[in-house]
PDB file of C-alpha atoms and ligand atoms in Angstrom:
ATOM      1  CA  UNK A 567     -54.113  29.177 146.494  1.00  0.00           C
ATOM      2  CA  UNK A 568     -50.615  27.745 146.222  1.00  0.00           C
ATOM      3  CA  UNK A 569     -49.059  28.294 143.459  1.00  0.00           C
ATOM      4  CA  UNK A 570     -47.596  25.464 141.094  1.00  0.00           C
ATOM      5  CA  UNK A 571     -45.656  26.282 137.687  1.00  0.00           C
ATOM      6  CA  UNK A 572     -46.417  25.551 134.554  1.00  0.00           C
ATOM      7  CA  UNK A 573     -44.484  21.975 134.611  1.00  0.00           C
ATOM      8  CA  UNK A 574     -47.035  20.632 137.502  1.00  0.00           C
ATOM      9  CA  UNK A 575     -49.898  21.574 135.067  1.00  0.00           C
ATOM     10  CA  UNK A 576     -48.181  19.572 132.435  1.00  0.00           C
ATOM     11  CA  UNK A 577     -47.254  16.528 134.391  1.00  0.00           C
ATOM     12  CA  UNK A 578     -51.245  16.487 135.261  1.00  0.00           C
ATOM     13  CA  UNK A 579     -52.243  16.479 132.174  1.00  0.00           C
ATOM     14  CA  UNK A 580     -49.886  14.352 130.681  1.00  0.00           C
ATOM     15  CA  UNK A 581     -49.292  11.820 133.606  1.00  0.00           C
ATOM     16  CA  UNK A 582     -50.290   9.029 131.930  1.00  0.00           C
ATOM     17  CA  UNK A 583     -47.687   9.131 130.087  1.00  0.00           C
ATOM     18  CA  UNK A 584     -44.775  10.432 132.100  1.00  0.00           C
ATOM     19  CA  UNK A 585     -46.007   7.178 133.772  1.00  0.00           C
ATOM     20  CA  UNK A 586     -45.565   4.952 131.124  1.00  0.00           C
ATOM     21  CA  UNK A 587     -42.150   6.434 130.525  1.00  0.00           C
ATOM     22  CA  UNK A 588     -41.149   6.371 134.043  1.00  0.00           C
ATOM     23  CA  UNK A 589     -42.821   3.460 135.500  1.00  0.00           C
ATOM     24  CA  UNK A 590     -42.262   1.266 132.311  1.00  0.00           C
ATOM     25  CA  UNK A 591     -41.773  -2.917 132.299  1.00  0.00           C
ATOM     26  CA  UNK A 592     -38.509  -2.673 131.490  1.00  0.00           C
ATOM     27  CA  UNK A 593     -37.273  -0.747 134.568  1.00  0.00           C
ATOM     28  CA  UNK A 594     -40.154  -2.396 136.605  1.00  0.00           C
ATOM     29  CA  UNK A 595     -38.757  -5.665 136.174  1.00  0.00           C
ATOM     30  CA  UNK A 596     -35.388  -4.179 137.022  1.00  0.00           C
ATOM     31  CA  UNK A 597     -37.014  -3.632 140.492  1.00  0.00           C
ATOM     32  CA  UNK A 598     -38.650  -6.874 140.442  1.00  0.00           C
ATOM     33  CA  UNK A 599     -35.578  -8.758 140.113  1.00  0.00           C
ATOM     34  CA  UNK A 600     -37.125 -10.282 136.391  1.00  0.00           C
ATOM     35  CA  UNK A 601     -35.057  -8.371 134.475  1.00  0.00           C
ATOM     36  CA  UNK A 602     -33.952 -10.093 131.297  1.00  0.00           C
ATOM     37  CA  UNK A 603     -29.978  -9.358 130.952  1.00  0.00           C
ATOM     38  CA  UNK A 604     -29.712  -9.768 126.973  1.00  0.00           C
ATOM     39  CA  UNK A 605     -32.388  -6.562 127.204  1.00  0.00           C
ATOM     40  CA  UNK A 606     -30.503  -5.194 129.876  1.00  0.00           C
ATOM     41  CA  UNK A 607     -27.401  -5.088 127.867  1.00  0.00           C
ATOM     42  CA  UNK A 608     -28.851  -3.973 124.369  1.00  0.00           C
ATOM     43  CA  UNK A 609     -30.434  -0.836 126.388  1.00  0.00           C
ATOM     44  CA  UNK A 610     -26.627  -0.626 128.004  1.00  0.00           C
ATOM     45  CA  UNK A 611     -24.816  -0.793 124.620  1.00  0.00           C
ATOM     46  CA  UNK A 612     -27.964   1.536 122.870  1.00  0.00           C
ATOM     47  CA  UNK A 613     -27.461   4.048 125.817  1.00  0.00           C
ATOM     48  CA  UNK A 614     -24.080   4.524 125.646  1.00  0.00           C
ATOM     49  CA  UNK A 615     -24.595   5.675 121.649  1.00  0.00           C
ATOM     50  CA  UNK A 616     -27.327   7.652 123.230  1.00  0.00           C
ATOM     51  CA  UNK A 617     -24.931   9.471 125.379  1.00  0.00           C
ATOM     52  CA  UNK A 618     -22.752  10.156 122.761  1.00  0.00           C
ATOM     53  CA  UNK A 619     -25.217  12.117 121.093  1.00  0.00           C
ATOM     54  CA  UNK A 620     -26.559  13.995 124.143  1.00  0.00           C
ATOM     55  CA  UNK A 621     -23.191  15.694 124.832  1.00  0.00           C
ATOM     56  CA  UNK A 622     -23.969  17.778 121.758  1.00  0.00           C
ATOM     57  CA  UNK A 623     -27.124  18.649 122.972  1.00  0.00           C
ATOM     58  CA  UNK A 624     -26.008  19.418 126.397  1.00  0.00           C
ATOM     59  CA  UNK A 625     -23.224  22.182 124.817  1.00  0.00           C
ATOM     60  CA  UNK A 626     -25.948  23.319 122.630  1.00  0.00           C
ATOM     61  CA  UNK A 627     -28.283  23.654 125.945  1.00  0.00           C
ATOM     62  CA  UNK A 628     -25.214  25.425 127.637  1.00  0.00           C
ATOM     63  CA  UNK A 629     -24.586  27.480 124.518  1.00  0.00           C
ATOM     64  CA  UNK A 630     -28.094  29.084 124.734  1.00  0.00           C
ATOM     65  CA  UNK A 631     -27.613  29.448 128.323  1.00  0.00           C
ATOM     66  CA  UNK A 632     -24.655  31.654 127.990  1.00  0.00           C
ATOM     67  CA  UNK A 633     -26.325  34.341 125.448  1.00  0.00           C
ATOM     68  CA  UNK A 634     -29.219  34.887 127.634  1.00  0.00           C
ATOM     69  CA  UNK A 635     -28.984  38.390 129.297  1.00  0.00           C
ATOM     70  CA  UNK A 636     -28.928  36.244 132.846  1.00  0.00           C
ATOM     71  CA  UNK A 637     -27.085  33.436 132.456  1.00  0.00           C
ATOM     72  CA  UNK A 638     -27.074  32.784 136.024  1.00  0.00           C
ATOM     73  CA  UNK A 639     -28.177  28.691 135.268  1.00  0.00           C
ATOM     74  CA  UNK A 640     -24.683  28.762 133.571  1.00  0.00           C
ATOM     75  CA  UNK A 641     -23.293  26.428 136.537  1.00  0.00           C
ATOM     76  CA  UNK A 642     -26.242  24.071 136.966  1.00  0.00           C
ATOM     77  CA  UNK A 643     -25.438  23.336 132.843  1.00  0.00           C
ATOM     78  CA  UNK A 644     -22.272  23.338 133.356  1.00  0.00           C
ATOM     79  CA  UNK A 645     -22.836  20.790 136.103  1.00  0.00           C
ATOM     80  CA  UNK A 646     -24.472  18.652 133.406  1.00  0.00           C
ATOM     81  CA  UNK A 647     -21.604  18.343 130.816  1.00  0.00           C
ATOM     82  CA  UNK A 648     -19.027  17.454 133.439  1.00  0.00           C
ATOM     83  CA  UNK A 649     -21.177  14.552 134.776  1.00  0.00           C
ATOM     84  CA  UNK A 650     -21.438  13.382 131.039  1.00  0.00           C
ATOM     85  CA  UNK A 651     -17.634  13.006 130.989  1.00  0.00           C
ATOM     86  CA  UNK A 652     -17.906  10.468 134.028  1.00  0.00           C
ATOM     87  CA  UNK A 653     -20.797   8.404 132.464  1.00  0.00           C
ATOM     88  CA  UNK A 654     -18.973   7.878 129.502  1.00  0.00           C
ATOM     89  CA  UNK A 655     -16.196   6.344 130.669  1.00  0.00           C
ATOM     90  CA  UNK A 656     -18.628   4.676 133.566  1.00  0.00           C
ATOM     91  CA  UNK A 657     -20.754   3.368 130.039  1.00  0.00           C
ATOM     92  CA  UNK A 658     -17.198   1.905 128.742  1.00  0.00           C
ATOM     93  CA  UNK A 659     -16.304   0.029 132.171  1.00  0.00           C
ATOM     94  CA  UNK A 660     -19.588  -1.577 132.333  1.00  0.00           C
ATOM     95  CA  UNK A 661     -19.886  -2.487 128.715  1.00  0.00           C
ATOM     96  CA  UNK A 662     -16.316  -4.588 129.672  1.00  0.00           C
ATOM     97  CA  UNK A 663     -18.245  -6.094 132.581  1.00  0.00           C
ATOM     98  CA  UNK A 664     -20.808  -7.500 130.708  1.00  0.00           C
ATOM     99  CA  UNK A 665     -19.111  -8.551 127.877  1.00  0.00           C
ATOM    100  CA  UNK A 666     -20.709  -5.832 125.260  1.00  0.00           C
ATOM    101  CA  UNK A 667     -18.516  -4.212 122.409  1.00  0.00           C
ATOM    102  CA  UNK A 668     -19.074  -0.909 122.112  1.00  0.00           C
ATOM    103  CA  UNK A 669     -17.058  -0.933 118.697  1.00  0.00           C
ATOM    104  CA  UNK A 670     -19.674  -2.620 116.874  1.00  0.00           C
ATOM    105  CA  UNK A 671     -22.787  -1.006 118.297  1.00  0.00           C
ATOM    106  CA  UNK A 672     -25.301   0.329 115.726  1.00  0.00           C
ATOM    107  CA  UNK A 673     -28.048   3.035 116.756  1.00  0.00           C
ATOM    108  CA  UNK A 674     -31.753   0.793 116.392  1.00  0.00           C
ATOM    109  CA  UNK A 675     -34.638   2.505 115.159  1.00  0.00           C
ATOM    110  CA  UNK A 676     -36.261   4.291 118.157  1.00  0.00           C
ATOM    111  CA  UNK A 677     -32.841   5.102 119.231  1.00  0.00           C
ATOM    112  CA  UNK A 678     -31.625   7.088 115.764  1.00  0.00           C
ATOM    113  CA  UNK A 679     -35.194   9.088 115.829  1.00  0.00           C
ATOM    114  CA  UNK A 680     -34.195  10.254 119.219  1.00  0.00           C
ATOM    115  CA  UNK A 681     -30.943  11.316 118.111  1.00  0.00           C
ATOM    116  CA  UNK A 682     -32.623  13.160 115.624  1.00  0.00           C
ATOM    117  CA  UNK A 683     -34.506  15.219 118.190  1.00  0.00           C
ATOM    118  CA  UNK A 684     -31.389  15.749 119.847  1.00  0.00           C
ATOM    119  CA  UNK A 685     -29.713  17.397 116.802  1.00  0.00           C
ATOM    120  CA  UNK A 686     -32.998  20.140 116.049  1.00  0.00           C
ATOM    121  CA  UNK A 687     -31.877  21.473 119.130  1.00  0.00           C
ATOM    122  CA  UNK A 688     -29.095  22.962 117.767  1.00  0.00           C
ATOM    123  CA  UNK A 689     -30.609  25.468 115.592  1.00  0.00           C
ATOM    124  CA  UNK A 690     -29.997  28.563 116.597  1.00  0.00           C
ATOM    125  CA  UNK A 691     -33.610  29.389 116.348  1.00  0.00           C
ATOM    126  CA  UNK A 692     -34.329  26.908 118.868  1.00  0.00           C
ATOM    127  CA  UNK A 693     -35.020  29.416 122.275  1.00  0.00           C
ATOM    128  CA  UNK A 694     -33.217  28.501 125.511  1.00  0.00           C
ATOM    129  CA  UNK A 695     -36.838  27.366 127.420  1.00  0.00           C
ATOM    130  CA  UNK A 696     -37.456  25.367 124.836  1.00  0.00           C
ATOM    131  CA  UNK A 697     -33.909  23.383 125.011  1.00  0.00           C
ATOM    132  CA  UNK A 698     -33.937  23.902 129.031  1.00  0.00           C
ATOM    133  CA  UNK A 699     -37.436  22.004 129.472  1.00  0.00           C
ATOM    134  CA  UNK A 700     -36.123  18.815 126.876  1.00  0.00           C
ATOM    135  CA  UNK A 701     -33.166  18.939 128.723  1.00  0.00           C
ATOM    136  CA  UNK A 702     -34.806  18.455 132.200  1.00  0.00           C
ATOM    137  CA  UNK A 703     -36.865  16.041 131.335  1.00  0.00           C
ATOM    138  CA  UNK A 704     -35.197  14.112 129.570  1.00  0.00           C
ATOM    139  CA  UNK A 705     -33.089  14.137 132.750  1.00  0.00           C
ATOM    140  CA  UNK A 706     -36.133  13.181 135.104  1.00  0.00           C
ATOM    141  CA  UNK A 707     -37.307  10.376 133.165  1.00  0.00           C
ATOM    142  CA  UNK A 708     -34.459   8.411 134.306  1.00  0.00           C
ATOM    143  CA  UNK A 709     -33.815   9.590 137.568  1.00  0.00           C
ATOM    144  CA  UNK A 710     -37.632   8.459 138.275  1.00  0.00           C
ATOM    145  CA  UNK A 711     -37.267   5.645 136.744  1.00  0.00           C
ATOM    146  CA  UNK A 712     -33.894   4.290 138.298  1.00  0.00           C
ATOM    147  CA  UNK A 713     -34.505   5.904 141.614  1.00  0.00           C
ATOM    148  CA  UNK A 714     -38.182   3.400 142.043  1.00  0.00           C
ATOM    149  CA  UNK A 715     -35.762   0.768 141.595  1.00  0.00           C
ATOM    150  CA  UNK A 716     -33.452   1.186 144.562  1.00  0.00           C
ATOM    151  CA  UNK A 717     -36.522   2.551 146.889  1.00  0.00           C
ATOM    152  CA  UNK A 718     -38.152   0.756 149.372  1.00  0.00           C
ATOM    153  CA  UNK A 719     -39.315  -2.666 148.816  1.00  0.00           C
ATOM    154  CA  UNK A 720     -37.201  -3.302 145.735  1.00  0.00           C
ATOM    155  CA  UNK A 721     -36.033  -6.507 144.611  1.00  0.00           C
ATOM    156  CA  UNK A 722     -33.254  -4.924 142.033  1.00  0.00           C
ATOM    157  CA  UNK A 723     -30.439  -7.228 141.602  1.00  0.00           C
ATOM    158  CA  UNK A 724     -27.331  -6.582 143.592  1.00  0.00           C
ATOM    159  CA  UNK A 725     -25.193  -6.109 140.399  1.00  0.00           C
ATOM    160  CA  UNK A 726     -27.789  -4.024 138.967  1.00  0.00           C
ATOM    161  CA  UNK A 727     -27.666  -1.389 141.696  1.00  0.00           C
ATOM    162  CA  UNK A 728     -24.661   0.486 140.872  1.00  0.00           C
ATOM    163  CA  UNK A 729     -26.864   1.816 137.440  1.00  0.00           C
ATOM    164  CA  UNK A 730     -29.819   2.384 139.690  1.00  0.00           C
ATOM    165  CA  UNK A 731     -27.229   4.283 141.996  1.00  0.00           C
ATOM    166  CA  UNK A 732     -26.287   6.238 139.249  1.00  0.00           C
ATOM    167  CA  UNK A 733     -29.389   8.120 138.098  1.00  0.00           C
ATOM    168  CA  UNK A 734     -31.442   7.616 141.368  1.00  0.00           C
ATOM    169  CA  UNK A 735     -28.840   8.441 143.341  1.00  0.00           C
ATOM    170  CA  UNK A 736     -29.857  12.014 145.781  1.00  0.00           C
ATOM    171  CA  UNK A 737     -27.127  14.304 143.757  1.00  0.00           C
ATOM    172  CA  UNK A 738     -28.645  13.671 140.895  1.00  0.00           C
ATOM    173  CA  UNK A 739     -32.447  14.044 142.112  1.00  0.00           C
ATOM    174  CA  UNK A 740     -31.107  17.270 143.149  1.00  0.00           C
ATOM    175  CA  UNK A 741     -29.670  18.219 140.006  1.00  0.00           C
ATOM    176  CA  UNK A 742     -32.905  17.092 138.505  1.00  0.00           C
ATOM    177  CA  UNK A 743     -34.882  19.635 140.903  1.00  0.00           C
ATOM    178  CA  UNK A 744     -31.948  22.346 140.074  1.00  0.00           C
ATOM    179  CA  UNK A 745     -32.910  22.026 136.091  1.00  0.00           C
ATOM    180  CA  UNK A 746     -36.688  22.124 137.433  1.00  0.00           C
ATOM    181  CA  UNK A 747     -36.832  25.776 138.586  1.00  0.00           C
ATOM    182  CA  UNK A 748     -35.054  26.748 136.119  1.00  0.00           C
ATOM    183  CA  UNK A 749     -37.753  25.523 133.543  1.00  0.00           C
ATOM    184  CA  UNK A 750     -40.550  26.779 135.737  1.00  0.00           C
ATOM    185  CA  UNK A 751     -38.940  30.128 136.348  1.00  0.00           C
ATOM    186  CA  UNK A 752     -38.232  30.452 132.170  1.00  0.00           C
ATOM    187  CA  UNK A 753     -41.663  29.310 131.764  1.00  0.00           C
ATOM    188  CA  UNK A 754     -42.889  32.019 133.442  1.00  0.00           C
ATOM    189  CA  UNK A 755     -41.561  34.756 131.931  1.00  0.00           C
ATOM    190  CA  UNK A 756     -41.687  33.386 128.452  1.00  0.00           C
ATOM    191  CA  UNK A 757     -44.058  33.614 125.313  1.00  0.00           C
ATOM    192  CA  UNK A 758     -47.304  31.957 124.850  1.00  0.00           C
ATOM    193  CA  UNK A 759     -45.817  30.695 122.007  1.00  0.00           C
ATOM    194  CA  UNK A 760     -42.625  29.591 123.832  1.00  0.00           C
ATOM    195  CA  UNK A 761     -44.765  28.114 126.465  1.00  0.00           C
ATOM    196  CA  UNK A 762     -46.772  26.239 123.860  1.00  0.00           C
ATOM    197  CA  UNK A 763     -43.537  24.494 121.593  1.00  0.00           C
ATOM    198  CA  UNK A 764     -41.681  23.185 125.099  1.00  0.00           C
ATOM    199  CA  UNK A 765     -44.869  21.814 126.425  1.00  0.00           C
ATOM    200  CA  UNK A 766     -44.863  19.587 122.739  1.00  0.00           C
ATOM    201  CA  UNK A 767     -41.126  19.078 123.196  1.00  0.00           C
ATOM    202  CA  UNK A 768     -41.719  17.604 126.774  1.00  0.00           C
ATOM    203  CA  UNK A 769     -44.287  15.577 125.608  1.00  0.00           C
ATOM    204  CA  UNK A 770     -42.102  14.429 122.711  1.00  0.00           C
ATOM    205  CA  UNK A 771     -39.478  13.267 125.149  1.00  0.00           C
ATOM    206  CA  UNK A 772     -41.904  11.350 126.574  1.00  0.00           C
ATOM    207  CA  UNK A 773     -42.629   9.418 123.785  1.00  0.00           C
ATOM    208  CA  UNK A 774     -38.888   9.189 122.457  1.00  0.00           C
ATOM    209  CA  UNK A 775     -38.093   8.149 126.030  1.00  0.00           C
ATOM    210  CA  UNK A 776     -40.811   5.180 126.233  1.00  0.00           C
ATOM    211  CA  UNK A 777     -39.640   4.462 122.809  1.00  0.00           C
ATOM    212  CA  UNK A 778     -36.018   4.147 124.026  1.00  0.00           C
ATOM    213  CA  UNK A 779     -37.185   1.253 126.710  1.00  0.00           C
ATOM    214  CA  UNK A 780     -39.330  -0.445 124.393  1.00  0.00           C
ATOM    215  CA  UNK A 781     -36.223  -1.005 121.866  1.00  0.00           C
ATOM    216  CA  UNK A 782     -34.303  -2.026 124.743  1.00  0.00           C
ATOM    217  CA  UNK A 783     -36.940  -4.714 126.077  1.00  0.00           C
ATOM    218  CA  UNK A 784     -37.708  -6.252 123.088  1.00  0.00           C
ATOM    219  CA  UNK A 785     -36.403  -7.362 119.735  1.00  0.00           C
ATOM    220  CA  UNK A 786     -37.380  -5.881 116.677  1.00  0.00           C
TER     221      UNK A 786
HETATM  222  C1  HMH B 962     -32.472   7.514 126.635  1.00  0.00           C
HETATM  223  N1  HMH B 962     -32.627   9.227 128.341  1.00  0.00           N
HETATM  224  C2  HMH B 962     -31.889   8.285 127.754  1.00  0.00           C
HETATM  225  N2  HMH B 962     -30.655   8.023 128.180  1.00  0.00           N
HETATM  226  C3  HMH B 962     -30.106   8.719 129.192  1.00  0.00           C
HETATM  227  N3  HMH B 962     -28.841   8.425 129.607  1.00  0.00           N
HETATM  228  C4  HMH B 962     -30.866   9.715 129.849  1.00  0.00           C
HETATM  229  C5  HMH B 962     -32.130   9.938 129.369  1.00  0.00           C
HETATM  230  C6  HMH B 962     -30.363  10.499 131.027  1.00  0.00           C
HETATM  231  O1  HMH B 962     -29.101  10.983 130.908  1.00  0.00           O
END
Protein backbone atom coordinates (compact mmCIF):
# COMPACT_ATOMS: atom_id res chain seq x y z
CA UNK A 1 0.00 0.00 0.00
CA UNK A 2 1.06 3.63 0.19
CA UNK A 3 2.99 4.43 2.64
CA UNK A 4 2.17 7.24 5.33
CA UNK A 5 4.67 8.15 8.32
CA UNK A 6 4.28 7.89 11.59
CA UNK A 7 2.68 11.60 12.00
CA UNK A 8 -0.48 10.50 9.67
CA UNK A 9 -0.99 7.58 12.16
CA UNK A 10 -0.96 10.06 14.93
CA UNK A 11 -3.14 12.72 13.48
CA UNK A 12 -5.76 9.62 13.03
CA UNK A 13 -5.74 8.73 16.15
CA UNK A 14 -5.65 11.84 17.77
CA UNK A 15 -7.84 13.96 15.31
CA UNK A 16 -10.26 14.81 17.56
CA UNK A 17 -8.23 16.74 19.09
CA UNK A 18 -5.88 18.32 16.59
CA UNK A 19 -9.47 19.39 15.67
CA UNK A 20 -10.38 21.01 18.63
CA UNK A 21 -7.06 22.79 18.61
CA UNK A 22 -7.22 23.74 15.08
CA UNK A 23 -10.77 24.24 14.35
CA UNK A 24 -11.48 25.91 17.82
CA UNK A 25 -14.40 28.85 18.55
CA UNK A 26 -12.08 31.26 18.97
CA UNK A 27 -10.48 31.17 15.49
CA UNK A 28 -13.90 29.97 14.08
CA UNK A 29 -15.49 33.05 14.96
CA UNK A 30 -12.49 34.84 13.53
CA UNK A 31 -13.76 33.34 10.20
CA UNK A 32 -17.23 34.02 11.00
CA UNK A 33 -16.77 37.59 11.36
CA UNK A 34 -18.11 37.17 15.43
CA UNK A 35 -15.00 37.57 16.76
CA UNK A 36 -15.01 39.39 20.07
CA UNK A 37 -11.98 42.07 19.89
CA UNK A 38 -11.32 42.39 23.83
CA UNK A 39 -10.51 38.33 23.28
CA UNK A 40 -8.87 39.08 20.23
CA UNK A 41 -6.50 41.40 21.88
CA UNK A 42 -5.80 39.45 25.24
CA UNK A 43 -4.75 36.35 22.84
CA UNK A 44 -2.62 39.29 20.85
CA UNK A 45 -0.97 40.71 24.02
CA UNK A 46 -0.72 36.74 25.61
CA UNK A 47 0.92 35.70 22.22
CA UNK A 48 3.36 38.08 21.97
CA UNK A 49 4.76 36.83 25.72
CA UNK A 50 4.31 33.52 24.08
CA UNK A 51 6.72 34.38 21.41
CA UNK A 52 9.10 35.60 23.63
CA UNK A 53 9.46 32.39 25.15
CA UNK A 54 9.48 30.29 21.95
CA UNK A 55 12.68 31.95 20.64
CA UNK A 56 14.44 29.95 23.34
CA UNK A 57 12.96 26.96 22.30
CA UNK A 58 13.53 27.50 18.70
CA UNK A 59 17.66 27.96 19.47
CA UNK A 60 17.34 25.03 21.67
CA UNK A 61 15.52 23.10 18.59
CA UNK A 62 18.39 24.51 16.31
CA UNK A 63 20.99 23.64 18.93
CA UNK A 64 20.07 19.89 18.77
CA UNK A 65 19.90 20.18 15.14
CA UNK A 66 23.46 21.16 14.78
CA UNK A 67 25.04 18.11 16.94
CA UNK A 68 23.27 15.56 14.98
CA UNK A 69 25.77 13.67 12.69
CA UNK A 70 23.43 15.15 9.60
CA UNK A 71 22.45 18.31 10.32
CA UNK A 72 21.23 18.84 6.95
CA UNK A 73 17.56 20.43 8.54
CA UNK A 74 20.07 23.10 9.85
CA UNK A 75 18.50 25.73 7.24
CA UNK A 76 14.82 24.84 7.53
CA UNK A 77 15.58 25.78 11.62
CA UNK A 78 17.39 28.31 10.81
CA UNK A 79 14.52 29.51 8.65
CA UNK A 80 12.44 29.43 11.83
CA UNK A 81 14.46 31.79 14.15
CA UNK A 82 14.79 34.47 11.49
CA UNK A 83 10.98 34.58 10.92
CA UNK A 84 10.69 34.96 14.82
CA UNK A 85 12.70 38.20 14.56
CA UNK A 86 9.96 39.64 12.08
CA UNK A 87 6.95 38.55 14.27
CA UNK A 88 8.24 40.22 17.09
CA UNK A 89 8.50 43.39 15.95
CA UNK A 90 5.15 42.58 13.66
CA UNK A 91 3.58 41.58 17.56
CA UNK A 92 4.86 45.24 18.75
CA UNK A 93 3.26 47.21 15.65
CA UNK A 94 0.01 45.60 16.10
CA UNK A 95 -0.14 45.79 19.84
CA UNK A 96 0.20 49.93 18.94
CA UNK A 97 -2.72 49.42 16.55
CA UNK A 98 -4.97 48.19 18.89
CA UNK A 99 -4.17 50.07 21.69
CA UNK A 100 -2.51 47.06 23.91
CA UNK A 101 0.65 47.71 26.19
CA UNK A 102 2.92 45.24 25.93
CA UNK A 103 4.81 46.73 29.08
CA UNK A 104 2.31 45.62 31.43
CA UNK A 105 1.38 42.22 30.04
CA UNK A 106 1.42 39.33 32.56
CA UNK A 107 1.64 35.54 31.33
CA UNK A 108 -2.25 33.96 32.45
CA UNK A 109 -2.42 30.59 33.63
CA UNK A 110 -2.63 28.32 30.53
CA UNK A 111 -0.16 30.57 28.99
CA UNK A 112 2.81 30.20 31.90
CA UNK A 113 2.18 26.16 31.82
CA UNK A 114 2.99 26.36 28.20
CA UNK A 115 6.00 28.24 28.77
CA UNK A 116 6.91 25.70 31.03
CA UNK A 117 6.84 23.05 28.33
CA UNK A 118 8.79 25.25 26.30
CA UNK A 119 11.70 25.46 28.82
CA UNK A 120 11.98 21.16 29.38
CA UNK A 121 13.06 21.34 26.01
CA UNK A 122 16.16 22.59 26.80
CA UNK A 123 17.63 19.79 28.62
CA UNK A 124 20.18 18.42 27.01
CA UNK A 125 18.68 15.05 27.45
CA UNK A 126 15.82 16.08 25.51
CA UNK A 127 16.64 14.12 21.79
CA UNK A 128 16.37 16.22 18.61
CA UNK A 129 12.92 14.11 17.31
CA UNK A 130 11.53 14.75 20.26
CA UNK A 131 12.11 18.78 20.10
CA UNK A 132 11.67 18.58 16.08
CA UNK A 133 8.00 16.98 16.34
CA UNK A 134 6.87 19.88 19.33
CA UNK A 135 8.37 22.21 17.21
CA UNK A 136 6.30 21.32 14.06
CA UNK A 137 3.37 21.14 15.55
CA UNK A 138 3.25 23.57 17.46
CA UNK A 139 3.89 25.34 14.14
CA UNK A 140 0.84 23.59 12.31
CA UNK A 141 -1.64 24.31 14.83
CA UNK A 142 -1.67 27.80 13.80
CA UNK A 143 -1.04 27.70 10.33
CA UNK A 144 -4.35 25.40 10.22
CA UNK A 145 -5.99 27.35 12.19
CA UNK A 146 -5.32 30.90 10.59
CA UNK A 147 -5.12 29.55 7.11
CA UNK A 148 -9.36 28.18 7.51
CA UNK A 149 -9.83 31.69 8.19
CA UNK A 150 -8.72 33.36 4.99
CA UNK A 151 -10.00 30.18 2.76
CA UNK A 152 -12.87 30.07 0.82
CA UNK A 153 -16.10 31.22 2.10
CA UNK A 154 -14.68 33.18 5.03
CA UNK A 155 -16.22 36.02 6.60
CA UNK A 156 -12.80 37.16 8.56
CA UNK A 157 -12.79 40.78 9.13
CA UNK A 158 -10.82 42.91 6.76
CA UNK A 159 -8.52 44.21 9.59
CA UNK A 160 -8.18 40.83 10.86
CA UNK A 161 -6.63 39.42 7.70
CA UNK A 162 -3.21 40.62 7.87
CA UNK A 163 -2.81 37.94 11.20
CA UNK A 164 -4.61 35.34 9.18
CA UNK A 165 -2.06 36.31 6.33
CA UNK A 166 0.58 35.77 8.56
CA UNK A 167 0.39 32.12 9.65
CA UNK A 168 -1.90 30.92 6.74
CA UNK A 169 -0.10 32.55 4.41
CA UNK A 170 1.54 29.65 1.47
CA UNK A 171 5.37 30.34 2.76
CA UNK A 172 4.55 29.42 5.83
CA UNK A 173 2.30 26.23 4.94
CA UNK A 174 5.38 25.36 3.20
CA UNK A 175 7.62 25.81 5.96
CA UNK A 176 5.11 23.88 7.95
CA UNK A 177 5.38 20.85 5.34
CA UNK A 178 9.41 21.49 5.37
CA UNK A 179 9.40 20.78 9.42
CA UNK A 180 6.92 17.78 8.45
CA UNK A 181 9.42 15.48 6.67
CA UNK A 182 11.74 16.21 8.73
CA UNK A 183 9.70 14.73 11.74
CA UNK A 184 8.53 11.82 9.64
CA UNK A 185 11.96 11.08 8.27
CA UNK A 186 13.49 11.29 12.23
CA UNK A 187 10.62 9.26 13.17
CA UNK A 188 11.63 6.69 11.15
CA UNK A 189 14.85 6.02 12.00
CA UNK A 190 14.42 6.64 15.67
CA UNK A 191 13.81 4.51 18.93
CA UNK A 192 10.67 2.94 20.00
CA UNK A 193 11.17 4.78 22.87
CA UNK A 194 11.87 8.05 20.97
CA UNK A 195 8.91 7.35 18.88
CA UNK A 196 6.78 6.81 21.96
CA UNK A 197 7.85 10.36 24.18
CA UNK A 198 7.25 12.75 20.81
CA UNK A 199 4.00 11.11 20.08
CA UNK A 200 3.03 12.34 24.09
CA UNK A 201 4.80 15.63 23.37
CA UNK A 202 2.58 16.18 20.20
CA UNK A 203 -0.30 15.35 21.96
CA UNK A 204 0.73 17.67 24.79
CA UNK A 205 0.92 20.54 22.36
CA UNK A 206 -2.31 19.84 21.55
CA UNK A 207 -3.67 20.35 24.71
CA UNK A 208 -1.32 23.41 25.68
CA UNK A 209 -2.37 24.79 22.30
CA UNK A 210 -6.34 24.46 22.91
CA UNK A 211 -5.49 25.71 26.27
CA UNK A 212 -3.80 28.81 24.79
CA UNK A 213 -7.28 29.74 22.80
CA UNK A 214 -9.41 29.00 25.59
CA UNK A 215 -7.45 31.71 27.86
CA UNK A 216 -7.67 33.96 25.05
CA UNK A 217 -11.60 33.56 24.49
CA UNK A 218 -12.64 33.78 27.77
CA UNK A 219 -12.03 35.37 31.13
CA UNK A 220 -10.85 33.59 33.94
C1 LIG B 1 0.41 29.65 21.27
N1 LIG B 1 1.28 28.54 19.31
C2 LIG B 1 1.12 29.68 19.98
N2 LIG B 1 1.58 30.83 19.49
C3 LIG B 1 2.24 30.88 18.32
N3 LIG B 1 2.69 32.07 17.85
C4 LIG B 1 2.42 29.69 17.57
C5 LIG B 1 1.92 28.54 18.12
C6 LIG B 1 3.08 29.65 16.23
O1 LIG B 1 4.24 30.35 16.13
Amino acid sequence: GVETGTTAAWMEKHRQMYERATRHPFTVSIRDGTVDMSAFKRWLSQDYLFVREFVAFIASVLLKCCKQEDSSDMEIILGGVASISDEISWFKNEATRWGADLASVSPLKANLEYHRFLQSFTEPEVSYVVAVTAFWIIETVYQDSFGFCIQDGNKTPPELLGTCQRWGNAGFRQYCQSLHSIVDRCLANAPADAVKSAEEAFIRVLELEIGFWEMSSSQS
